[in-house]
């Protein structure tokens, strides 16, 4: 049982590390600015526009502008498509590592 728990924890940690490394790769691949990269990371973690604004010390309207720019650069139209894109890319990278 302990081995199973250890392996499950290790697998979850590896997936989190892959997700963390995914954002900088996508930022470089799609030409995101540093600010857009930070916002993408926060979006990937499920932060709301208000939470992003408070954390980054910018207005909610500025957050919306940056998010619109991220969506345009990535070719998605909303958070659902963004989430799907990130999941698909994460799966591709996990398969490539095994």
Tab-separated table of C-alpha atoms in Angstrom:
chain	number	residue	atom	x	y	z
A	1	UNK	CA	0.000	0.000	0.000
A	2	UNK	CA	2.800	2.425	0.889
A	3	UNK	CA	4.455	1.754	-2.459
A	4	UNK	CA	1.214	2.559	-4.272
A	5	UNK	CA	0.830	5.835	-2.365
A	6	UNK	CA	4.459	6.720	-3.106
A	7	UNK	CA	4.062	5.969	-6.821
A	8	UNK	CA	0.794	7.915	-7.046
A	9	UNK	CA	2.422	10.892	-5.314
A	10	UNK	CA	5.496	10.658	-7.554
A	11	UNK	CA	3.312	10.513	-10.689
A	12	UNK	CA	1.291	13.554	-9.539
A	13	UNK	CA	4.468	15.510	-8.766
A	14	UNK	CA	5.929	14.623	-12.174
A	15	UNK	CA	2.726	15.780	-13.896
A	16	UNK	CA	2.834	19.071	-11.951
A	17	UNK	CA	6.471	19.573	-12.954
A	18	UNK	CA	5.581	18.918	-16.589
A	19	UNK	CA	2.731	21.424	-16.369
A	20	UNK	CA	5.058	24.005	-14.823
A	21	UNK	CA	7.609	23.502	-17.582
A	22	UNK	CA	4.867	23.648	-20.200
A	23	UNK	CA	4.027	27.341	-19.707
A	24	UNK	CA	7.533	28.684	-20.486
A	25	UNK	CA	7.739	26.402	-23.530
A	26	UNK	CA	4.361	27.629	-24.834
A	27	UNK	CA	5.377	31.221	-24.119
A	28	UNK	CA	8.515	30.831	-26.239
A	29	UNK	CA	6.750	28.813	-28.945
A	30	UNK	CA	3.942	31.347	-29.383
A	31	UNK	CA	5.870	34.552	-28.710
A	32	UNK	CA	4.175	35.547	-25.468
A	33	UNK	CA	5.532	38.483	-23.499
A	34	UNK	CA	6.747	37.919	-19.933
A	35	UNK	CA	3.504	39.429	-18.581
A	36	UNK	CA	1.440	37.145	-20.818
A	37	UNK	CA	3.503	34.169	-19.653
A	38	UNK	CA	2.762	35.031	-16.022
A	39	UNK	CA	-0.943	35.375	-16.783
A	40	UNK	CA	-0.950	32.071	-18.687
A	41	UNK	CA	0.605	30.389	-15.668
A	42	UNK	CA	-2.064	31.855	-13.402
A	43	UNK	CA	-4.833	30.897	-15.831
A	44	UNK	CA	-3.459	27.361	-15.947
A	45	UNK	CA	-3.782	27.248	-12.154
A	46	UNK	CA	-7.411	28.381	-12.371
A	47	UNK	CA	-7.062	31.941	-11.086
A	48	UNK	CA	-9.923	34.342	-11.761
A	49	UNK	CA	-9.422	37.710	-13.442
A	50	UNK	CA	-9.868	39.424	-10.072
A	51	UNK	CA	-7.297	37.146	-8.406
A	52	UNK	CA	-4.819	37.790	-11.220
A	53	UNK	CA	-5.375	41.554	-10.968
A	54	UNK	CA	-4.782	41.529	-7.227
A	55	UNK	CA	-1.697	39.332	-7.443
A	56	UNK	CA	-0.124	41.266	-10.315
A	57	UNK	CA	-1.188	44.738	-9.116
A	58	UNK	CA	-2.994	45.582	-12.340
A	59	UNK	CA	-6.623	46.384	-13.102
A	60	UNK	CA	-9.140	43.735	-14.103
A	61	UNK	CA	-9.481	45.497	-17.484
A	62	UNK	CA	-5.728	45.175	-18.013
A	63	UNK	CA	-5.971	41.484	-17.127
A	64	UNK	CA	-8.738	41.089	-19.716
A	65	UNK	CA	-6.601	42.804	-22.346
A	66	UNK	CA	-3.611	40.555	-21.654
A	67	UNK	CA	-5.798	37.444	-21.638
A	68	UNK	CA	-7.321	38.444	-24.981
A	69	UNK	CA	-3.808	38.805	-26.379
A	70	UNK	CA	-2.843	35.369	-25.033
A	71	UNK	CA	-5.949	33.789	-26.569
A	72	UNK	CA	-5.221	35.421	-29.924
A	73	UNK	CA	-1.592	34.259	-29.946
A	74	UNK	CA	-2.532	30.706	-28.960
A	75	UNK	CA	-5.479	30.549	-31.335
A	76	UNK	CA	-8.085	29.795	-28.663
A	77	UNK	CA	-11.287	31.633	-27.872
A	78	UNK	CA	-11.673	31.097	-24.148
A	79	UNK	CA	-10.593	29.362	-20.962
A	80	UNK	CA	-12.187	26.068	-21.950
A	81	UNK	CA	-10.239	25.909	-25.208
A	82	UNK	CA	-7.095	27.048	-23.417
A	83	UNK	CA	-7.500	24.313	-20.819
A	84	UNK	CA	-8.041	21.729	-23.548
A	85	UNK	CA	-4.981	22.939	-25.455
A	86	UNK	CA	-2.815	22.746	-22.315
A	87	UNK	CA	-4.092	19.247	-21.496
A	88	UNK	CA	-3.394	18.026	-25.019
A	89	UNK	CA	0.101	19.511	-25.008
A	90	UNK	CA	0.804	18.035	-21.574
A	91	UNK	CA	-0.268	14.597	-22.814
A	92	UNK	CA	1.969	14.921	-25.907
A	93	UNK	CA	4.937	15.847	-23.723
A	94	UNK	CA	4.271	13.030	-21.259
A	95	UNK	CA	4.152	10.497	-24.105
A	96	UNK	CA	7.375	11.885	-25.542
A	97	UNK	CA	9.181	11.414	-22.219
A	98	UNK	CA	8.248	7.733	-21.836
